[in-house]
Short mmCIF file of C-alpha atoms in Angstrom, two decimals:
data_model
loop_
_atom_site.label_atom_id
_atom_site.label_comp_id
_atom_site.label_asym_id
_atom_site.label_seq_id
_atom_site.Cartn_x
_atom_site.Cartn_y
_atom_site.Cartn_z
CA UNK A 235 -15.43 8.00 -3.97
CA UNK A 236 -16.88 5.79 -1.68
CA UNK A 237 -19.90 7.02 0.35
CA UNK A 238 -20.50 10.46 -0.31
CA UNK A 239 -21.12 10.42 -4.26
CA UNK A 240 -23.65 7.59 -3.49
CA UNK A 241 -27.10 8.95 -3.78
CA UNK A 242 -30.21 7.71 -5.53
CA UNK A 243 -29.09 7.62 -8.86
CA UNK A 244 -26.24 5.42 -8.30
CA UNK A 245 -26.28 2.06 -9.43
CA UNK A 246 -28.62 0.06 -6.83
CA UNK A 247 -25.74 -2.62 -5.97
CA UNK A 248 -23.54 0.30 -4.73
CA UNK A 249 -26.17 1.66 -2.87
CA UNK A 250 -27.02 -1.63 -1.34
CA UNK A 251 -23.24 -2.08 -0.44
CA UNK A 252 -23.56 1.24 1.23
CA UNK A 253 -26.41 0.11 3.12
CA UNK A 254 -24.46 -3.18 4.42
CA UNK A 255 -21.41 -0.98 4.99
CA UNK A 256 -23.24 1.44 7.20
CA UNK A 257 -25.08 -1.41 9.27
CA UNK A 258 -21.55 -2.93 10.05
CA UNK A 259 -20.13 0.82 10.82
CA UNK A 260 -23.39 1.11 13.02
CA UNK A 261 -22.70 -2.08 14.74
CA UNK A 262 -26.38 -3.72 13.72
CA UNK A 263 -24.33 -6.44 11.89
CA UNK A 264 -21.52 -7.72 14.27
CA UNK A 265 -18.35 -9.23 13.65
CA UNK A 266 -18.68 -12.92 13.33
CA UNK A 267 -22.48 -12.64 12.89
CA UNK A 268 -24.18 -13.58 9.13
CA UNK A 269 -25.73 -11.08 7.12
CA UNK A 270 -29.54 -11.54 5.99
CA UNK A 271 -29.46 -14.31 2.83
CA UNK A 272 -29.38 -13.04 -0.52
CA UNK A 273 -33.01 -13.90 -1.22
CA UNK A 274 -34.12 -12.06 2.20
CA UNK A 275 -32.12 -8.81 1.21
CA UNK A 276 -33.50 -8.91 -2.21
CA UNK A 277 -37.23 -9.20 -0.75
CA UNK A 278 -36.24 -6.30 1.80
CA UNK A 279 -35.35 -3.91 -1.21
CA UNK A 280 -37.08 -5.34 -3.77
CA UNK A 281 -34.04 -5.88 -6.01
CA UNK A 282 -32.65 -8.59 -7.98
CA UNK A 283 -30.70 -11.36 -6.49
CA UNK A 284 -27.71 -10.81 -8.77
CA UNK A 285 -27.51 -7.33 -7.70
CA UNK A 286 -27.33 -8.41 -4.24
CA UNK A 287 -24.68 -10.77 -5.14
CA UNK A 288 -22.83 -8.05 -7.00
CA UNK A 289 -23.24 -5.85 -3.62
CA UNK A 290 -21.64 -9.01 -1.50
CA UNK A 291 -18.53 -9.81 -3.74
CA UNK A 292 -17.39 -6.19 -3.41
CA UNK A 293 -17.51 -6.32 0.31
CA UNK A 294 -15.87 -9.92 0.14
CA UNK A 295 -13.17 -8.84 -1.98
CA UNK A 296 -12.40 -5.78 0.68
CA UNK A 297 -12.23 -7.93 3.40
CA UNK A 298 -15.22 -6.88 5.17
CA UNK A 299 -17.83 -9.58 4.70
CA UNK A 300 -16.58 -13.57 4.37
CA UNK A 301 -18.55 -16.45 2.63
CA UNK A 302 -18.84 -19.57 4.27
CA UNK A 303 -19.65 -22.35 2.12
CA UNK A 304 -23.28 -23.53 2.54
CA UNK A 305 -23.46 -21.43 5.49
CA UNK A 306 -23.86 -17.74 4.30
CA UNK A 307 -22.03 -14.61 4.65
CA UNK A 308 -20.62 -13.30 7.74
CA UNK A 309 -19.17 -9.96 9.05
CA UNK A 310 -15.16 -10.24 9.53
CA UNK A 311 -13.72 -8.37 12.18
CA UNK A 312 -12.05 -5.13 11.87
CA UNK A 313 -8.75 -5.15 10.08
CA UNK A 314 -5.38 -5.38 11.99
CA UNK A 315 -4.21 -1.63 12.63
CA UNK A 316 -0.67 -1.15 12.40
CA UNK A 317 1.14 2.13 12.09
CA UNK A 318 3.68 3.40 9.47
CA UNK A 319 6.14 5.30 12.12
CA UNK A 320 7.31 2.84 14.82
CA UNK A 321 9.92 0.71 14.74
CA UNK A 322 9.13 -2.90 15.69
CA UNK A 323 8.76 -6.58 14.77
CA UNK A 324 5.65 -8.07 13.85
CA UNK A 325 5.65 -10.13 16.95
CA UNK A 326 5.56 -7.23 19.11
CA UNK A 327 3.60 -5.00 17.31
CA UNK A 328 0.97 -7.98 17.28
CA UNK A 329 1.23 -8.39 21.21
CA UNK A 330 0.79 -4.60 21.84
CA UNK A 331 -2.60 -4.73 20.05
CA UNK A 332 -3.63 -8.26 21.84
CA UNK A 333 -3.49 -10.02 18.75
CA UNK A 334 -1.66 -13.66 18.80
CA UNK A 335 0.92 -13.62 16.58
CA UNK A 336 2.61 -16.42 15.18
CA UNK A 337 5.48 -16.97 12.37
CA UNK A 338 6.47 -20.26 10.74
CA UNK A 339 9.80 -20.01 9.06
CA UNK A 340 9.71 -21.54 5.68
CA UNK A 341 13.24 -21.08 4.56
CA UNK A 342 16.59 -20.03 6.29
CA UNK A 343 19.36 -20.21 4.02
CA UNK A 344 22.97 -18.57 3.85
CA UNK A 345 23.81 -17.37 0.72
CA UNK A 346 26.59 -15.04 -1.29
CA UNK A 347 25.44 -11.83 -1.20
CA UNK A 348 25.67 -11.26 -5.07
CA UNK A 349 26.12 -7.74 -6.64
CA UNK A 350 22.99 -6.35 -5.32
CA UNK A 351 23.02 -7.02 -2.02
CA UNK A 352 26.64 -6.27 -1.86
CA UNK A 353 25.48 -2.76 -2.77
CA UNK A 354 22.72 -2.64 -0.28
CA UNK A 355 24.86 -3.87 2.85
CA UNK A 356 28.22 -2.28 1.61
CA UNK A 357 29.92 -5.45 1.56
CA UNK A 358 31.40 -7.76 -1.07
CA UNK A 359 29.54 -9.96 -3.48
CA UNK A 360 31.13 -12.80 -2.20
CA UNK A 361 30.13 -12.07 1.61
CA UNK A 362 27.40 -14.35 2.65
CA UNK A 363 24.35 -13.31 4.05
CA UNK A 364 21.08 -15.04 5.38
CA UNK A 365 17.77 -15.38 3.76
CA UNK A 366 14.61 -15.91 5.78
CA UNK A 367 11.33 -16.63 4.31
CA UNK A 368 8.48 -16.46 6.90
CA UNK A 369 4.71 -16.51 7.06
CA UNK A 370 3.11 -14.58 9.89
CA UNK A 371 -0.25 -14.66 11.08
CA UNK A 372 -2.48 -12.54 13.53
CA UNK A 373 -5.34 -14.90 15.11
CA UNK A 374 -4.28 -17.60 12.99
CA UNK A 375 -5.21 -16.27 9.80
CA UNK A 376 -2.33 -15.63 7.40
CA UNK A 377 -1.58 -11.85 7.29
CA UNK A 378 2.02 -11.42 5.58
CA UNK A 379 4.80 -13.52 3.89
CA UNK A 380 8.40 -11.79 4.55
CA UNK A 381 11.61 -11.87 2.89
CA UNK A 382 14.21 -10.95 5.06
CA UNK A 383 18.17 -10.51 4.51
CA UNK A 384 20.92 -10.10 6.70
CA UNK A 385 24.40 -9.88 6.69
CA UNK A 386 26.14 -12.58 8.52
CA UNK A 387 28.85 -10.52 9.97
CA UNK A 388 25.67 -8.70 11.95
CA UNK A 389 24.67 -11.97 13.46
CA UNK A 390 27.13 -14.84 13.32
CA UNK A 391 25.05 -17.15 15.21
CA UNK A 392 21.87 -16.77 13.36
CA UNK A 393 22.23 -20.57 11.95
CA UNK A 394 21.70 -21.93 15.42
CA UNK A 395 18.99 -19.79 16.29
CA UNK A 396 15.44 -21.26 16.14
CA UNK A 397 13.52 -18.31 14.52
CA UNK A 398 10.08 -19.91 15.62
CA UNK A 399 11.00 -19.67 19.13
CA UNK A 400 12.73 -15.96 18.88
CA UNK A 401 11.40 -13.15 17.09
CA UNK A 402 13.99 -11.39 15.30
CA UNK A 403 14.11 -8.07 17.26
CA UNK A 404 14.90 -10.80 20.21
CA UNK A 405 17.52 -12.24 18.25
CA UNK A 406 19.23 -8.46 17.48
CA UNK A 407 18.89 -7.55 21.25
CA UNK A 408 21.01 -10.66 22.13
CA UNK A 409 23.49 -9.74 19.69
CA UNK A 410 23.62 -6.26 20.72
CA UNK A 411 22.33 -4.91 17.54
CA UNK A 412 20.40 -2.04 18.02
CA UNK A 413 18.07 -0.94 15.14
CA UNK A 414 17.53 2.75 15.07
CA UNK A 415 15.45 3.74 11.60
CA UNK A 416 14.50 2.17 8.86
CA UNK A 417 13.54 3.63 5.21
CA UNK A 418 10.29 1.81 3.96
CA UNK A 419 8.58 1.99 0.88
CA UNK A 420 5.10 0.57 -0.29
CA UNK A 421 3.54 -0.97 -3.37
CA UNK A 422 1.21 -2.77 -4.64
CA UNK A 423 2.06 -6.22 -6.48
CA UNK A 424 1.07 -9.53 -6.91
CA UNK A 425 2.54 -12.93 -5.80
CA UNK A 426 3.15 -16.06 -7.81
CA UNK A 427 0.35 -19.10 -7.33
CA UNK A 428 2.32 -20.82 -4.31
CA UNK A 429 3.24 -17.80 -2.44
CA UNK A 430 -0.40 -16.71 -2.92
CA UNK A 431 -1.88 -20.13 -1.64
CA UNK A 432 0.22 -19.85 1.40
CA UNK A 433 -1.30 -16.37 2.18
CA UNK A 434 -4.44 -17.87 1.33
CA UNK A 435 -5.40 -15.73 -1.52
CA UNK A 436 -5.70 -15.90 -5.07
CA UNK A 437 -2.93 -14.97 -7.32
CA UNK A 438 -4.93 -12.67 -9.06
CA UNK A 439 -5.44 -10.50 -6.11
CA UNK A 440 -2.86 -7.55 -5.17
CA UNK A 441 -0.93 -7.41 -1.98
CA UNK A 442 0.89 -4.63 -0.46
CA UNK A 443 4.48 -4.90 -0.64
CA UNK A 444 6.63 -2.90 1.90
CA UNK A 445 10.29 -3.01 1.30
CA UNK A 446 12.35 -1.66 4.35
CA UNK A 447 15.84 -1.23 4.98
CA UNK A 448 17.02 -0.98 8.78
CA UNK A 449 19.93 1.02 9.76
CA UNK A 450 21.83 0.50 13.18
CA UNK A 451 23.14 2.92 15.65
CA UNK A 452 26.38 2.64 13.72
CA UNK A 453 24.27 3.58 10.58
CA UNK A 454 25.29 0.61 9.15
CA UNK A 455 22.59 -1.35 6.96
CA UNK A 456 21.57 -4.36 9.08
CA UNK A 457 18.35 -5.86 7.30
CA UNK A 458 16.55 -5.48 4.17
CA UNK A 459 13.34 -6.78 4.42
CA UNK A 460 10.29 -7.14 2.04
CA UNK A 461 6.94 -7.73 3.45
CA UNK A 462 4.07 -8.91 1.32
CA UNK A 463 0.82 -8.07 3.40
CA UNK A 464 -2.62 -8.91 2.63
CA UNK A 465 -4.54 -5.89 1.70
CA UNK A 466 -7.83 -7.03 3.20
CA UNK A 467 -6.12 -7.99 6.51
CA UNK A 468 -4.67 -4.46 7.61
CA UNK A 469 -4.93 -0.96 7.36
CA UNK A 470 -1.76 1.43 8.27
CA UNK A 471 -1.92 4.54 10.09
CA UNK A 472 0.21 7.53 10.10
CA UNK A 473 0.53 11.10 11.42
CA UNK A 474 2.01 13.88 9.32
CA UNK A 475 3.59 17.06 10.23
CA UNK A 476 4.87 20.43 8.79
CA UNK A 477 8.66 20.08 8.84
CA UNK B 79 20.48 -25.52 7.48
CA UNK B 80 17.09 -26.88 7.22
CA UNK B 81 14.56 -25.83 4.26
CA UNK B 82 14.86 -25.63 0.64
CA UNK B 83 15.25 -22.22 -0.70
CA UNK B 84 12.95 -23.02 -3.69
CA UNK B 85 13.17 -19.94 -5.85
CA UNK B 86 17.21 -18.90 -5.52
CA UNK B 87 17.78 -19.12 -9.21
CA UNK B 88 14.74 -17.03 -9.99
CA UNK B 89 15.96 -14.49 -7.07
CA UNK B 90 19.68 -14.72 -8.70
CA UNK B 91 18.35 -13.69 -12.02
CA UNK B 92 16.33 -10.97 -10.67
CA UNK B 93 18.65 -9.19 -8.95
CA UNK B 94 21.12 -9.50 -11.72
CA UNK B 95 18.90 -7.59 -13.97
CA UNK B 96 18.25 -5.27 -11.11
CA UNK B 97 21.92 -4.76 -10.54
CA UNK B 98 22.42 -4.48 -14.14
CA UNK B 99 20.19 -1.42 -14.58
CA UNK B 100 21.74 0.39 -11.76
CA UNK B 101 25.32 -0.30 -12.86
CA UNK B 102 24.75 0.70 -16.40
CA UNK B 103 22.84 3.71 -15.10
CA UNK B 104 20.07 2.88 -17.35
CA UNK B 105 17.47 5.85 -18.38
CA UNK B 106 13.67 5.20 -18.35
CA UNK B 107 12.35 3.54 -21.38
CA UNK B 108 16.03 1.91 -22.19
CA UNK B 109 15.59 -1.35 -23.99
CA UNK B 110 17.65 -3.97 -21.78
CA UNK B 111 19.32 -6.79 -23.46
CA UNK B 112 17.66 -9.57 -25.13
CA UNK B 113 16.37 -12.76 -23.27
CA UNK B 114 18.78 -14.86 -25.38
CA UNK B 115 21.81 -12.32 -24.46
CA UNK B 116 20.62 -12.13 -20.75
CA UNK B 117 20.90 -16.11 -20.76
CA UNK B 118 23.84 -16.45 -22.19
CA UNK B 119 25.61 -13.64 -20.28
CA UNK B 120 24.63 -15.13 -17.01
CA UNK B 121 23.85 -18.76 -17.87
CA UNK B 122 20.51 -18.68 -16.96
CA UNK B 123 17.72 -20.82 -18.66
CA UNK B 124 15.00 -19.50 -20.21
CA UNK B 125 12.08 -20.55 -17.71
CA UNK B 126 14.12 -19.04 -14.79
CA UNK B 127 15.03 -15.45 -16.69
CA UNK B 128 11.50 -15.17 -17.73
CA UNK B 129 9.89 -15.89 -14.49
CA UNK B 130 12.59 -13.40 -13.21
CA UNK B 131 11.60 -10.90 -15.99
CA UNK B 132 7.97 -11.54 -15.17
CA UNK B 133 8.26 -10.51 -11.36
CA UNK B 134 10.10 -7.10 -12.28
CA UNK B 135 7.21 -6.34 -14.53
CA UNK B 136 4.65 -7.12 -11.83
CA UNK B 137 6.49 -4.87 -9.55
CA UNK B 138 6.51 -2.08 -12.23
CA UNK B 139 10.24 -1.57 -12.62
CA UNK B 140 10.17 -3.26 -16.17
CA UNK B 141 7.54 -3.18 -18.97
CA UNK B 142 7.33 -4.97 -22.22
CA UNK B 143 6.44 -4.04 -25.75
CA UNK B 144 5.04 -6.79 -27.70
CA UNK B 145 7.60 -8.06 -30.44
CA UNK B 146 9.75 -5.20 -29.43
CA UNK B 147 11.47 -6.52 -26.14
CA UNK B 148 11.66 -5.30 -22.32
CA UNK B 149 12.07 -1.86 -21.13
CA UNK B 150 13.37 0.13 -18.11
CA UNK B 151 10.21 1.38 -16.54
CA UNK B 152 9.64 5.36 -15.58
CA UNK B 153 10.34 5.10 -11.80
CA UNK B 154 7.02 5.69 -9.69
CA UNK B 155 6.78 8.96 -8.09
CA UNK B 156 7.64 8.72 -4.06
CA UNK B 157 5.17 10.41 -1.68
CA UNK B 158 6.45 10.72 1.87
CA UNK B 159 3.55 10.00 4.20
CA UNK B 160 4.85 12.02 7.04
CA UNK B 161 5.56 15.16 5.95
CA UNK B 162 2.63 17.79 4.72
CA UNK B 163 4.58 18.18 1.29
CA UNK B 164 1.69 18.42 -1.48
CA UNK B 165 1.84 15.93 -4.30
CA UNK B 166 2.26 19.41 -6.71
CA UNK B 167 5.51 19.97 -4.47
CA UNK B 168 6.55 16.40 -4.49
CA UNK B 169 6.19 15.94 -8.23
CA UNK B 170 8.19 19.21 -8.92
CA UNK B 171 11.12 17.93 -6.52
CA UNK B 172 11.66 15.29 -8.92
CA UNK B 173 11.11 17.50 -12.00
CA UNK B 174 7.90 16.36 -12.88
CA UNK B 175 4.61 18.15 -12.96
CA UNK B 176 1.32 17.79 -11.82
CA UNK B 177 -1.91 19.34 -13.44
CA UNK B 178 -5.53 19.24 -11.85
CA UNK B 179 -8.66 18.95 -13.55
CA UNK B 180 -11.63 19.83 -11.37
CA UNK B 181 -14.22 17.31 -11.58
CA UNK B 182 -16.67 18.67 -9.06
CA UNK B 183 -17.13 21.55 -6.62
CA UNK B 184 -20.13 21.30 -4.75
CA UNK B 185 -21.64 22.52 -1.64
CA UNK B 186 -23.11 19.48 0.58
CA UNK B 187 -24.62 18.81 3.80
CA UNK B 188 -22.58 17.09 6.26
CA UNK B 189 -23.67 13.06 6.63
CA UNK B 190 -22.45 11.02 9.79
CA UNK B 191 -19.22 10.36 8.73
CA UNK B 192 -18.36 13.93 7.92
CA UNK B 193 -19.38 15.26 11.38
CA UNK B 194 -17.12 12.91 12.96
CA UNK B 195 -14.11 13.69 10.76
CA UNK B 196 -14.57 17.46 10.68
CA UNK B 197 -16.41 18.03 14.14
CA UNK B 198 -19.26 19.30 12.49
CA UNK B 199 -23.16 19.05 13.26
CA UNK B 200 -25.13 16.67 10.90
CA UNK B 201 -26.74 19.07 7.84
CA UNK B 202 -24.02 21.67 8.22
CA UNK B 203 -22.76 22.93 4.71
CA UNK B 204 -19.30 21.75 3.56
CA UNK B 205 -17.47 22.29 0.39
CA UNK B 206 -16.87 19.05 -1.47
CA UNK B 207 -14.03 19.29 -4.26
CA UNK B 208 -12.97 16.56 -6.28
CA UNK B 209 -10.44 16.66 -8.50
CA UNK B 210 -8.50 14.54 -11.06
CA UNK B 211 -4.68 15.15 -10.73
CA UNK B 212 -2.42 14.37 -13.43
CA UNK B 213 1.39 13.85 -13.32
CA UNK B 214 3.13 14.80 -16.87
CA UNK B 215 -0.08 14.42 -18.19
CA UNK B 216 -1.30 11.03 -17.06
CA UNK B 217 -4.13 10.71 -14.66
CA UNK B 218 -2.88 9.40 -11.19
CA UNK B 219 -5.28 10.40 -8.31
CA UNK B 220 -8.97 11.25 -7.67
CA UNK B 221 -9.19 13.18 -4.47
CA UNK B 222 -12.10 14.44 -2.60
CA UNK B 223 -11.93 17.07 -0.03
CA UNK B 224 -14.28 18.22 2.32
CA UNK B 225 -14.28 21.93 3.95
CA UNK B 226 -16.29 23.71 6.19
CA UNK B 227 -18.40 25.94 4.33
CA UNK B 228 -19.16 28.97 6.61
CA UNK B 229 -15.26 28.89 7.78
CA UNK B 230 -14.10 28.72 3.92
CA UNK B 231 -16.79 30.64 2.43
CA UNK B 232 -14.75 31.88 -0.65
CA UNK B 233 -13.60 28.73 -1.99
CA UNK B 234 -16.02 28.72 -4.94
CA UNK B 235 -14.47 31.71 -6.55
CA UNK B 236 -11.19 29.87 -7.27
CA UNK B 237 -10.13 28.10 -10.09
CA UNK B 238 -8.81 24.90 -8.57
CA UNK B 239 -7.07 24.15 -11.99
CA UNK B 240 -4.81 26.98 -11.34
CA UNK B 241 -4.50 27.17 -7.76
CA UNK B 242 -3.28 25.19 -5.11
CA UNK B 243 -6.11 24.32 -2.35
CA UNK B 244 -3.79 24.82 0.40
CA UNK B 245 -2.49 27.91 -0.80
CA UNK B 246 -5.87 29.20 -1.04
CA UNK B 247 -7.03 28.21 2.62
CA UNK B 248 -4.06 29.41 3.78
CA UNK B 249 -4.37 32.90 2.35
CA UNK B 250 -8.08 33.31 2.45
CA UNK B 251 -8.44 32.03 5.64
CA UNK B 252 -5.11 32.97 7.44
CA UNK B 253 -5.14 29.40 8.79
CA UNK B 254 -2.12 27.42 9.11
CA UNK B 255 -2.54 23.71 8.09
CA UNK B 256 0.36 22.40 10.30
CA UNK B 257 -0.34 18.49 11.03
CA UNK B 258 -2.61 15.63 10.08
CA UNK B 259 -3.02 11.59 10.11
CA UNK B 260 -3.92 9.47 7.49
CA UNK B 261 -4.49 5.92 6.53
CA UNK B 262 -3.30 3.93 3.62
CA UNK B 263 -5.18 0.90 2.29
CA UNK B 264 -5.96 -0.97 -0.68
CA UNK B 265 -8.82 -0.96 -2.72
CA UNK B 266 -10.48 -1.78 -6.20
CA UNK B 267 -10.95 0.47 -8.80
CA UNK B 268 -14.84 1.04 -9.50
CA UNK B 269 -16.01 1.46 -13.53
CA UNK B 270 -16.08 5.05 -12.75
CA UNK B 271 -12.51 5.38 -10.92
CA UNK B 272 -11.24 3.29 -13.43
CA UNK B 273 -12.44 5.70 -16.46
CA UNK B 274 -11.20 8.56 -14.95
CA UNK B 275 -7.64 7.00 -14.19
CA UNK B 276 -7.33 5.34 -17.38
CA UNK B 277 -6.75 1.93 -15.96
CA UNK B 278 -8.81 -1.44 -15.97
CA UNK B 279 -11.89 -1.60 -13.66
CA UNK B 280 -11.03 -3.88 -10.71
CA UNK B 281 -7.38 -2.68 -10.58
CA UNK B 282 -5.72 -2.45 -7.63
CA UNK B 283 -5.31 1.24 -6.11
CA UNK B 284 -4.19 2.66 -3.03
CA UNK B 285 -6.87 4.16 -1.08
CA UNK B 286 -5.69 6.70 1.37
CA UNK B 287 -8.38 8.99 3.57
CA UNK B 288 -7.39 11.33 6.39
CA UNK B 289 -8.11 14.55 8.36
CA UNK B 290 -5.38 17.93 8.53
CA UNK B 291 -5.67 20.08 11.47
CA UNK B 292 -4.45 23.86 11.92
CA UNK B 293 -2.61 25.40 14.73
CA UNK B 294 -5.24 25.14 17.31
CA UNK B 295 -5.80 21.42 16.35
CA UNK B 296 -9.20 22.19 14.44
CA UNK B 297 -10.13 19.99 11.69
CA UNK B 298 -9.34 21.92 8.20
CA UNK B 299 -10.01 19.35 5.67
CA UNK B 300 -11.56 15.65 5.71
CA UNK B 301 -9.91 13.78 2.13
CA UNK B 302 -10.14 10.62 0.66
CA UNK B 303 -8.28 9.39 -2.55
CA UNK B 304 -7.57 6.92 -4.99
CA UNK B 305 -4.38 6.49 -6.03
CA UNK B 306 -2.58 4.84 -9.21
CA UNK B 307 -0.18 2.48 -7.51
CA UNK B 308 1.51 1.82 -10.77
CA UNK B 309 2.99 5.46 -10.67
CA UNK B 310 2.90 6.50 -6.96
CA UNK B 311 4.75 4.90 -4.09
CA UNK B 312 4.59 5.82 -0.54
CA UNK B 313 7.52 5.88 1.87
CA UNK B 314 8.12 6.75 5.59
CA UNK B 315 10.82 6.36 8.10
CA UNK B 316 10.44 3.94 11.01
CA UNK B 317 11.99 5.04 14.42
CA UNK B 318 11.95 3.58 17.89
#
């Protein structure tokens, strides 16, 4: 579907897309470098400028290239590689990869659990839970928008803790909460306009939605989180085995 | 506490509807209450309720039919990323069926990418099997598998609309596929992929690629697939 079916009979814009992709893979075009202009590419390959633009558009939407107004088209550095098997918060995971993490808390509020979260956490609908919404960036580019729900009884003092200073995993550590496993699902969805803008994308684009339910060593559900991740910024790796 | 919780009422409405579906054990394709009834029942205004419905529709939990109302969507098929359960077995376990359509079964020579994935020299012959896979008759994934031609020379005589690829490999070549690694990402369907999958061109899809290995750690298959995100969801268990 991607590379191998491309041959001389494929549409020219798809062939050109492969040419550019291969040059990036082979490090002829390096991250941070501008690729030749649309006119140059059109001349080099003897094709129409619109065709060149189509090929570039596709690579821009895949996050491989980036248009800079008035300057040209640049190669974007490789995506953040994350795995789907090791527990760890955003901050810790990014640090391990030598990426500078930054999280900004947008909302931190106490609310009633309501029927849905009472069911998820095994508490009463009138019990209180924390709702935290935050924006996570890597190397100063927004990567994900998180909505996190934590029952109040798990971290009664969360109210006084500055989550711009401490990561949630650090807070769990202070409070002797040991998260041992999480069940996570992955879907694609879209964000409303405000949230999309915050993530720096157009609201017509899809994002990856991770929903995870985390359990502690006493098998209590301690956290439910929804993470909306930009698909052009991350790849996820996983190993699988015969059971 | 600081900060405003802007979407509070929309979130509340969304949660009410989700809980209402769970509590009443509503089956897929069941019609839910009308907008007017829901507003009256939970005391929400129309705008709030509509934005909650919209969110659940985008997430694939509900769908709407013009002039007829809102219905509970059929749950997506859950694929566990960490075991080797094939798509057909995963479907079977949830009472659904996978059928296959072979798009192409060719012999080709390895290019640079394939030599790296399969640890074969450049220009080595490989099988390239592309299948369209249907869940209860609906196309859900396009999957291409590349395998060493010499090592699995008998593949071309099999009918992969009827036989499972892994079963054929394991029987014919006495090879046990025991592990693998894969990468999950997002892509936008090309015109060709969209036509096969019966979706709109440019719609967001999962792009999954990976390699499976035998007991000796030799690569058996390099695969890549485009999967419909409105029909399939992935799952995994995270551990310390």
